[in-house]
Short mmCIF file of C-alpha atoms in Angstrom, two decimals:
data_model
loop_
_atom_site.label_atom_id
_atom_site.label_comp_id
_atom_site.label_asym_id
_atom_site.label_seq_id
_atom_site.Cartn_x
_atom_site.Cartn_y
_atom_site.Cartn_z
CA MET A 211 -21.11 -17.21 -1.21
CA THR A 212 -20.46 -15.17 -4.34
CA GLU A 213 -19.75 -11.45 -4.28
CA GLU A 214 -23.19 -10.79 -5.77
CA LYS A 215 -24.99 -12.77 -3.06
CA ALA A 216 -22.93 -11.16 -0.32
CA ASP A 217 -23.97 -7.75 -1.53
CA GLN A 218 -27.65 -8.68 -1.16
CA HIS A 219 -27.50 -9.59 2.50
CA PRO A 220 -27.07 -6.98 5.26
CA GLN A 221 -25.09 -9.55 7.26
CA GLY A 222 -22.41 -9.42 4.55
CA LYS A 223 -21.95 -5.67 4.85
CA LEU A 224 -18.87 -4.20 6.52
CA GLY A 225 -19.65 -2.00 9.50
CA PRO A 226 -17.57 1.05 10.55
CA VAL A 227 -15.39 -0.87 13.04
CA ARG A 228 -14.35 -3.44 10.45
CA VAL A 229 -13.82 -0.80 7.77
CA TRP A 230 -11.65 1.21 10.16
CA ALA A 231 -9.60 -1.84 11.16
CA LEU A 232 -9.13 -2.99 7.56
CA ALA A 233 -8.13 0.50 6.44
CA ALA A 234 -5.59 0.89 9.25
CA GLY A 235 -4.34 -2.64 8.69
CA GLY A 236 -4.07 -2.09 4.96
CA MET A 237 -1.70 0.78 5.61
CA VAL A 238 0.30 -0.66 8.51
CA GLY A 239 0.26 -4.20 6.99
CA GLY A 240 3.90 -4.65 6.09
CA GLY A 241 5.14 -1.18 5.18
CA ILE A 242 6.46 -0.05 8.55
CA TYR A 243 8.42 -3.28 8.97
CA ILE A 244 10.77 -2.40 6.15
CA ALA A 245 10.32 1.34 5.54
CA LEU A 246 11.79 2.55 8.84
CA GLY A 247 15.41 1.78 7.97
CA VAL A 248 14.97 3.27 4.49
CA VAL A 249 13.70 6.59 5.82
CA ILE A 250 16.22 6.85 8.67
CA ALA A 251 19.06 6.33 6.19
CA VAL A 252 17.80 9.42 4.37
CA ALA A 253 16.38 11.69 7.08
CA ALA A 254 18.14 10.54 10.28
CA GLN A 255 16.73 12.47 13.26
CA TRP A 256 13.97 13.96 11.08
CA SER A 257 12.47 10.58 10.16
CA TRP A 258 9.44 11.21 12.35
CA LEU A 259 8.78 14.39 10.36
CA SER A 260 9.09 12.40 7.12
CA PHE A 261 6.24 10.21 8.31
CA VAL A 262 4.20 13.32 9.14
CA ILE A 263 4.77 14.90 5.71
CA ALA A 264 3.92 11.69 3.87
CA GLY A 265 1.04 11.23 6.27
CA ILE A 266 -0.52 14.59 5.46
CA ILE A 267 -0.54 13.63 1.78
CA ALA A 268 -2.01 10.23 2.66
CA VAL A 269 -4.75 11.76 4.84
CA THR A 270 -5.78 14.26 2.16
CA THR A 271 -5.82 11.47 -0.41
CA THR A 272 -7.87 9.26 1.89
CA TYR A 273 -10.43 12.06 2.06
CA SER A 274 -10.39 12.39 -1.73
CA TYR A 275 -10.77 8.64 -2.33
CA ALA A 276 -13.68 8.34 0.12
CA THR A 277 -15.39 11.48 -1.15
CA LEU A 278 -15.12 10.41 -4.78
CA ALA A 279 -16.31 6.87 -4.00
CA ASN A 280 -19.43 8.40 -2.45
CA HIS A 281 -19.75 10.91 -5.28
CA PHE A 282 -19.67 8.25 -8.03
CA GLU A 283 -21.07 5.42 -5.87
CA GLY A 284 -18.74 2.88 -7.43
CA SER A 285 -16.30 0.17 -6.33
CA GLY A 286 -13.50 0.66 -8.84
CA GLY A 287 -11.37 3.23 -7.04
CA ALA A 288 -9.40 5.63 -9.24
CA PHE A 289 -10.22 3.54 -12.32
CA ASP A 290 -13.93 4.02 -11.66
CA PHE A 291 -13.55 7.74 -10.98
CA LEU A 292 -11.94 8.36 -14.37
CA GLU A 293 -14.43 6.15 -16.19
CA ASN A 294 -17.29 8.14 -14.70
CA MET A 295 -15.64 11.28 -16.08
CA ASP A 296 -15.60 9.66 -19.56
CA ARG A 297 -11.82 9.36 -19.45
CA GLU A 298 -11.62 5.69 -20.37
CA GLY A 299 -8.14 5.95 -21.86
CA ALA A 300 -6.75 7.65 -18.75
CA ALA A 301 -8.60 5.14 -16.58
CA GLY A 302 -6.97 2.26 -18.44
CA SER A 303 -3.49 3.75 -18.21
CA LEU A 304 -3.85 4.52 -14.51
CA SER A 305 -5.21 1.05 -13.80
CA TRP A 306 -2.13 -0.53 -15.38
CA LEU A 307 0.09 1.75 -13.31
CA LEU A 308 -1.83 0.85 -10.14
CA ILE A 309 -1.53 -2.87 -10.86
CA ILE A 310 2.23 -2.38 -11.21
CA GLY A 311 2.28 -0.51 -7.88
CA TYR A 312 0.31 -3.21 -6.09
CA THR A 313 2.57 -5.89 -7.54
CA LEU A 314 5.62 -4.08 -6.18
CA THR A 315 3.87 -3.70 -2.82
CA ILE A 316 3.12 -7.42 -2.60
CA ALA A 317 6.81 -8.02 -3.36
CA VAL A 318 7.77 -5.73 -0.47
CA TYR A 319 5.48 -7.63 1.90
CA ALA A 320 6.87 -11.02 0.79
CA PHE A 321 10.40 -9.62 1.18
CA ALA A 322 9.58 -8.53 4.74
CA PHE A 323 7.97 -11.87 5.60
CA GLY A 324 11.04 -13.79 4.46
CA HIS A 325 13.50 -11.61 6.35
CA TYR A 326 11.62 -11.35 9.66
CA VAL A 327 10.87 -15.06 9.94
CA SER A 328 14.36 -16.07 8.77
CA TYR A 329 15.99 -13.75 11.30
CA ALA A 330 14.11 -15.40 14.17
CA LEU A 331 15.07 -18.85 12.88
CA GLY A 332 18.71 -17.90 12.38
CA GLY A 333 18.41 -18.62 8.68
CA ASP A 334 20.61 -17.54 5.79
CA ALA A 335 19.95 -15.92 2.41
CA LEU A 336 18.56 -19.18 1.01
CA THR A 337 16.13 -19.47 3.92
CA ILE A 338 14.92 -15.93 3.25
CA ARG A 339 14.17 -16.77 -0.38
CA ILE A 340 12.45 -20.02 0.49
CA LEU A 341 10.23 -18.26 3.02
CA ALA A 342 9.38 -15.46 0.59
CA LEU A 343 8.50 -18.05 -2.06
CA ALA A 344 6.38 -19.96 0.43
CA ALA A 345 4.51 -16.83 1.46
CA GLY A 346 3.91 -15.69 -2.10
CA PHE A 347 2.85 -18.99 -3.65
CA GLY A 348 1.05 -20.15 -0.50
CA LEU A 349 -1.16 -17.07 -0.51
CA ILE A 350 -1.75 -17.38 -4.25
CA ALA A 351 -3.09 -20.87 -3.52
CA LEU A 352 -5.33 -19.61 -0.69
CA ASN A 353 -6.77 -16.95 -2.97
CA LEU A 354 -7.42 -19.45 -5.74
CA ILE A 355 -9.54 -21.64 -3.46
CA GLY A 356 -11.64 -18.69 -2.37
CA ILE A 357 -9.96 -17.69 0.91
CA GLY A 358 -8.68 -14.38 -0.37
CA LYS A 359 -10.78 -12.13 1.82
CA MET A 360 -11.02 -13.35 5.39
CA THR A 361 -12.43 -10.19 6.94
CA ALA A 362 -12.88 -11.44 10.51
CA VAL A 363 -9.39 -13.00 10.58
CA GLU A 364 -7.84 -9.84 9.11
CA VAL A 365 -9.46 -7.67 11.79
CA VAL A 366 -7.97 -9.86 14.54
CA ILE A 367 -4.52 -9.78 12.90
CA VAL A 368 -4.69 -6.02 12.39
CA SER A 369 -5.71 -5.39 16.00
CA ALA A 370 -2.93 -7.57 17.39
CA ASN A 371 -0.37 -6.02 15.05
CA LEU A 372 -1.33 -2.50 16.04
CA LEU A 373 -1.13 -3.35 19.74
CA VAL A 374 2.38 -4.81 19.34
CA LEU A 375 3.62 -1.78 17.38
CA ILE A 376 2.09 0.71 19.81
CA ALA A 377 3.56 -1.17 22.79
CA LEU A 378 7.00 -1.14 21.15
CA GLY A 379 6.74 2.57 20.40
CA ILE A 380 5.62 3.52 23.91
CA ALA A 381 8.27 1.34 25.54
CA GLY A 382 10.96 2.83 23.33
CA VAL A 383 9.94 6.41 24.04
CA CYS A 384 10.23 5.64 27.77
CA TYR A 385 13.99 5.24 27.12
CA TRP A 386 14.14 8.69 25.51
CA ASP A 387 17.64 9.73 24.47
CA THR A 388 17.93 12.07 21.50
CA THR A 389 21.48 10.92 20.79
CA GLU A 390 20.05 7.58 19.61
CA LEU A 391 18.35 9.38 16.71
CA VAL A 392 21.75 9.91 15.08
CA ALA A 393 23.80 7.21 16.86
CA GLY A 394 26.46 6.07 14.40
CA ILE A 395 25.17 8.13 11.47
CA SER A 396 25.57 11.71 10.33
CA PRO A 397 22.88 14.17 11.45
CA ARG A 398 20.76 15.67 8.68
CA GLY A 399 19.26 19.10 8.22
CA ILE A 400 15.50 19.50 8.27
CA TRP A 401 15.61 19.60 4.46
CA ALA A 402 16.08 15.81 4.61
CA ALA A 403 12.56 15.27 5.97
CA PRO A 404 10.69 15.71 2.65
CA ILE A 405 13.31 13.55 0.91
CA GLY A 406 12.66 10.83 3.47
CA ALA A 407 8.91 11.30 3.04
CA ALA A 408 9.25 10.65 -0.68
CA SER A 409 10.61 7.16 0.00
CA ILE A 410 7.85 5.75 2.19
CA PHE A 411 4.50 6.08 0.43
CA VAL A 412 4.35 2.32 0.20
CA SER A 413 3.76 2.50 3.98
CA TYR A 414 0.59 4.50 3.46
CA GLU A 415 -1.03 2.69 0.55
CA GLY A 416 -3.75 0.24 1.46
CA PHE A 417 -6.66 2.44 2.48
CA GLN A 418 -7.75 2.65 -1.16
CA LEU A 419 -8.38 -1.10 -1.21
CA LEU A 420 -11.51 -0.37 0.84
CA THR A 421 -12.93 1.71 -2.00
CA TYR A 422 -12.88 -1.46 -4.13
CA GLU A 423 -15.32 -2.91 -1.57
CA TYR A 424 -17.65 0.11 -1.67
CA ASP A 425 -20.73 -1.99 -2.45
CA LYS A 426 -20.05 -4.14 0.62
CA ILE A 427 -19.79 -1.28 3.11
CA LYS A 428 -22.77 -0.52 5.33
CA GLU A 429 -24.07 3.04 4.82
CA PRO A 430 -20.99 4.25 2.91
CA LYS A 431 -22.40 7.75 2.39
CA LYS A 432 -22.45 8.18 6.15
CA GLN A 433 -19.49 6.08 7.26
CA LEU A 434 -16.81 5.91 4.61
CA THR A 435 -15.18 9.35 4.76
CA PRO A 436 -14.93 9.80 8.56
CA VAL A 437 -13.90 6.17 9.08
CA LEU A 438 -11.14 6.14 6.45
CA VAL A 439 -9.79 9.58 7.36
CA SER A 440 -9.67 8.79 11.09
CA ALA A 441 -7.88 5.50 10.33
CA ALA A 442 -5.29 7.35 8.23
CA VAL A 443 -4.68 9.94 10.97
CA PHE A 444 -4.28 7.15 13.53
CA VAL A 445 -1.73 5.36 11.33
CA VAL A 446 0.33 8.55 10.99
CA LEU A 447 0.50 8.81 14.80
CA VAL A 448 1.47 5.12 15.11
CA TYR A 449 4.25 5.53 12.54
CA VAL A 450 5.68 8.56 14.34
CA LEU A 451 5.56 6.69 17.66
CA VAL A 452 7.25 3.59 16.23
CA ALA A 453 9.87 5.62 14.35
CA LEU A 454 10.92 7.32 17.58
CA GLY A 455 10.50 4.36 19.93
CA ALA A 456 12.30 1.76 17.79
CA THR A 457 15.22 4.13 17.21
CA MET A 458 15.56 4.70 20.96
CA LEU A 459 15.76 0.95 21.49
CA ALA A 460 18.10 0.00 18.65
CA GLY A 461 19.96 3.18 17.65
CA ALA A 462 19.93 4.80 14.23
CA LEU A 463 22.91 2.92 12.80
CA THR A 464 21.47 -0.48 13.69
CA ILE A 465 18.09 0.45 12.20
CA VAL A 466 19.80 1.45 8.94
CA ASP A 467 22.25 -1.47 8.75
CA GLU A 468 19.59 -4.04 9.66
CA LYS A 469 16.66 -2.32 7.96
CA GLN A 470 15.20 -5.61 6.75
CA VAL A 471 14.53 -6.68 10.37
CA ALA A 472 14.84 -3.39 12.28
CA LEU A 473 11.74 -3.85 14.44
CA SER A 474 12.75 -7.36 15.49
CA ILE A 475 16.08 -6.03 16.73
CA ALA A 476 14.35 -3.21 18.62
CA ALA A 477 11.94 -5.69 20.23
CA GLU A 478 14.78 -8.05 21.10
CA ASN A 479 16.71 -5.21 22.75
CA LEU A 480 13.59 -4.35 24.74
CA ALA A 481 12.46 -7.79 25.92
CA GLY A 482 15.05 -10.35 24.85
CA PRO A 483 13.95 -13.59 23.14
CA ALA A 484 10.33 -13.01 24.15
CA GLY A 485 10.32 -9.65 22.37
CA LEU A 486 11.85 -11.24 19.28
CA VAL A 487 9.20 -13.99 19.22
CA ILE A 488 6.32 -11.55 19.64
CA MET A 489 7.59 -9.20 16.94
CA THR A 490 8.30 -12.08 14.54
CA ILE A 491 4.76 -13.41 14.98
CA ALA A 492 3.31 -9.91 14.51
CA ALA A 493 5.43 -9.28 11.40
CA ALA A 494 4.68 -12.68 9.87
CA PHE A 495 0.92 -12.41 10.32
CA ALA A 496 0.77 -8.75 9.34
CA THR A 497 2.77 -9.19 6.13
CA ALA A 498 0.92 -12.40 5.20
CA ALA A 499 -2.45 -10.72 5.72
CA ALA A 500 -1.27 -7.73 3.69
CA ILE A 501 -0.15 -9.99 0.82
CA ASN A 502 -3.47 -11.83 0.97
CA SER A 503 -5.74 -8.78 0.91
CA THR A 504 -3.66 -6.83 -1.62
CA LEU A 505 -3.47 -9.81 -3.98
CA TYR A 506 -7.21 -10.40 -3.70
CA SER A 507 -8.11 -6.75 -4.32
CA THR A 508 -5.63 -6.36 -7.18
CA GLY A 509 -6.98 -9.50 -8.83
CA LYS A 510 -10.50 -8.07 -8.58
CA LEU A 511 -9.32 -4.76 -10.00
CA ALA A 512 -7.56 -6.44 -12.93
CA ALA A 513 -10.66 -8.50 -13.74
CA ARG A 514 -12.83 -5.39 -13.58
CA VAL A 515 -10.46 -3.47 -15.86
CA ALA A 516 -10.42 -6.39 -18.33
CA ARG A 517 -14.20 -6.57 -18.26
CA ASP A 518 -14.31 -2.89 -19.25
CA GLY A 519 -11.94 -3.53 -22.15
CA GLU A 520 -8.82 -1.88 -20.73
CA LEU A 521 -6.91 -5.13 -20.16
CA PRO A 522 -6.86 -8.17 -22.46
CA PRO A 523 -10.06 -10.22 -21.93
CA TRP A 524 -7.93 -13.20 -20.86
CA PHE A 525 -7.72 -11.59 -17.39
CA ASP A 526 -11.50 -11.55 -16.95
CA HIS A 527 -11.86 -15.16 -15.89
CA ARG A 528 -13.18 -16.74 -12.70
CA ASN A 529 -12.61 -20.27 -11.48
CA ARG A 530 -15.18 -22.52 -9.81
CA PHE A 531 -14.67 -20.66 -6.51
CA ASP A 532 -15.73 -17.42 -8.25
CA VAL A 533 -12.16 -16.08 -7.92
CA PRO A 534 -10.39 -14.01 -10.66
CA ASP A 535 -7.76 -16.71 -10.92
CA ARG A 536 -5.68 -15.58 -13.89
CA PRO A 537 -4.79 -12.08 -12.63
CA ILE A 538 -4.11 -13.49 -9.16
CA MET A 539 -1.68 -16.07 -10.56
CA VAL A 540 0.12 -13.59 -12.82
CA ILE A 541 0.35 -10.75 -10.29
CA GLY A 542 1.27 -13.05 -7.40
CA THR A 543 3.97 -14.86 -9.35
CA ILE A 544 5.62 -11.67 -10.60
CA ALA A 545 5.52 -10.16 -7.10
CA THR A 546 7.03 -13.27 -5.53
CA LEU A 547 9.88 -13.34 -8.03
CA LEU A 548 10.56 -9.64 -7.41
CA ALA A 549 10.67 -10.34 -3.67
CA ILE A 550 13.54 -12.79 -4.07
CA LEU A 551 15.39 -10.86 -6.79
CA GLY A 552 14.93 -7.16 -5.93
CA SER A 553 16.65 -4.95 -3.37
CA LEU A 554 14.66 -3.47 -0.50
CA SER A 555 15.25 0.22 -1.22
CA SER A 556 14.50 -0.15 -4.94
CA LEU A 557 11.23 -1.98 -4.31
CA VAL A 558 10.10 0.47 -1.62
CA GLU A 559 10.95 3.62 -3.56
CA ALA A 560 9.60 2.40 -6.91
CA ALA A 561 6.30 1.42 -5.30
CA SER A 562 6.21 4.73 -3.43
CA LEU A 563 6.56 6.66 -6.69
CA VAL A 564 3.62 4.79 -8.25
CA PHE A 565 1.35 5.58 -5.31
CA LEU A 566 2.52 9.17 -5.06
CA VAL A 567 1.56 9.74 -8.71
CA THR A 568 -1.81 8.09 -8.06
CA PHE A 569 -2.38 10.22 -4.95
CA VAL A 570 -1.80 13.40 -6.95
CA ILE A 571 -4.21 12.28 -9.68
CA VAL A 572 -6.97 11.36 -7.22
CA ASN A 573 -6.60 14.64 -5.34
CA PHE A 574 -6.84 16.48 -8.65
CA ILE A 575 -10.01 14.58 -9.59
CA CYS A 576 -11.55 15.38 -6.20
CA TRP A 577 -10.70 19.06 -6.55
CA ARG A 578 -12.29 19.11 -9.98
CA GLU A 579 -15.41 17.03 -9.30
CA VAL A 580 -16.40 17.92 -5.73
CA ASN A 581 -17.38 21.43 -4.74
CA HIS A 582 -17.00 21.34 -0.96
CA LEU A 583 -13.80 21.38 1.15
CA ARG A 584 -11.71 21.73 -1.99
CA TRP A 585 -8.77 22.99 0.06
CA ILE A 586 -8.13 19.43 1.26
CA PRO A 587 -7.17 17.94 -2.14
CA ILE A 588 -5.36 21.19 -2.99
CA LEU A 589 -3.21 20.78 0.14
CA GLY A 590 -2.42 17.21 -0.87
CA MET A 591 -1.32 18.27 -4.35
CA ILE A 592 0.76 21.21 -3.09
CA ILE A 593 2.76 18.99 -0.74
CA ALA A 594 2.93 15.98 -3.07
CA ALA A 595 4.33 17.80 -6.11
CA PRO A 596 7.75 18.77 -4.65
CA VAL A 597 7.97 15.48 -2.73
CA GLY A 598 7.45 13.61 -6.00
CA LEU A 599 10.17 15.60 -7.74
CA LEU A 600 12.53 14.83 -4.86
CA LEU A 601 11.80 11.12 -5.18
CA VAL A 602 12.47 11.15 -8.92
CA ALA A 603 15.75 13.01 -8.35
CA ARG A 604 16.75 10.56 -5.62
CA LEU A 605 15.99 7.54 -7.79
CA LEU A 606 17.97 9.06 -10.67
CA LEU A 607 20.99 9.33 -8.39
CA THR A 608 20.69 6.11 -6.39
CA ALA A 609 18.62 3.66 -8.44
CA PRO A 610 18.35 4.78 -12.07
CA PHE A 611 17.51 1.34 -13.46
CA PRO A 612 14.27 0.84 -11.44
CA LEU A 613 13.25 4.41 -12.30
CA LEU A 614 13.89 3.91 -16.02
CA LEU A 615 12.06 0.57 -15.95
CA LEU A 616 9.12 2.18 -14.18
CA ALA A 617 9.11 5.03 -16.70
CA ALA A 618 9.17 2.54 -19.57
CA LEU A 619 6.27 0.58 -18.08
CA SER A 620 4.33 3.81 -17.60
CA MET A 621 4.91 4.85 -21.21
CA PHE A 622 3.83 1.40 -22.30
CA ALA A 623 0.64 1.72 -20.22
CA VAL A 624 -0.16 5.04 -21.89
CA PHE A 625 0.87 4.36 -25.50
CA GLY A 626 1.29 0.59 -25.86
CA ARG A 627 -1.96 -0.35 -24.11
CA PRO A 628 -4.32 1.10 -26.76
CA ALA A 629 -2.36 -0.56 -29.57
CA ILE A 630 -2.47 -3.96 -27.85
CA LEU A 631 -6.18 -3.68 -27.12
CA ARG A 632 -6.95 -2.61 -30.68
CA ARG A 633 -5.01 -5.58 -31.97
CA LEU A 634 -7.00 -7.86 -29.71
CA GLY A 635 -10.18 -6.32 -31.04
CA GLU A 636 -11.14 -4.72 -27.74
CA GLY A 637 -11.02 -1.13 -28.97
CA GLY A 638 -9.08 0.31 -26.01
CA ALA A 639 -9.58 4.04 -25.69
CA THR A 640 -6.66 6.21 -26.69
#
């Protein structure tokens, strides 16, 4: 069934339970599996507060995304919002930046898949790369034959994943010992919490993918905002619980040193081989589902942007399964290569910066375009601005090359994009 036909049948509409599950799963997907060690390395005993700070920004942005989707009644997310404001040039530039962010996120998920499965199998570095390649190219293939959006399967995977993470968090908290929060590492002052928050926005992206499915959601005017916001709040609570519980089980130093597989080690310490098997299965399915849905949605976004003249028309192509095959192949291949070549911290923090910038922009648009509850997007911007500056400063000190590359790509999206589109005869807006 094509997207157009699905939209015409009530049976194809997503109800509030599925939207909630997909939003929560889009955020939890693979981010927590690799972000925990990154944030503990920065914020130590204040890592839970880092998740709260980043979570407040994510919740306010969730509200802004849902409110704007209802306001404009469109399925293009931030790209659609700006187009409706007659800011085609800005919409094109932001869409390129978002596609970069989603590509980095898919790379993070493939990275996590390779490491978690390899750890359970006792594999080496080559095994990790082979598994990441298999996940990336395997899910490209599934998308190309029209199995890119398996809603019912995703809901089951999301539910099981959330149950495993919550169980781990609760079990860990039952072994409460505050010394484990800094075991083997230096304690940090509370000032470290916003620095840690700056590094983990990749753990909160995902909810916005639901706005790309706006036309498939049942009664979006009534359901979308409360459903997405409640899912975001729930995810914040889950992250705080897991951050505390996993650290109690494994200790801060182990979480940092083994950040690629931190939750597997925590589960193994809790329940031995059985815990390792359960966590490996949860991580494998969660990261694979996250790759699948993110790749599908990003491919749709790229095709939509190309159709509106802000990407080369080559990307607006569908195969016989009615799938935007070219953007899926390009985005998936680049992401898979990044997964086997990039470092964890660089991928996580670069992707986090892209989404943080996008969050600020969407909150600003909501503040400007919507006249009620304007304090919510204002709160998001007030907290996000200093956190963003901290992330830039951190990247300058610890990973200048990814930051400079990201800055160059952003400049290219703003200034190079119109020139390319003009040359191709598409008349991209400046």
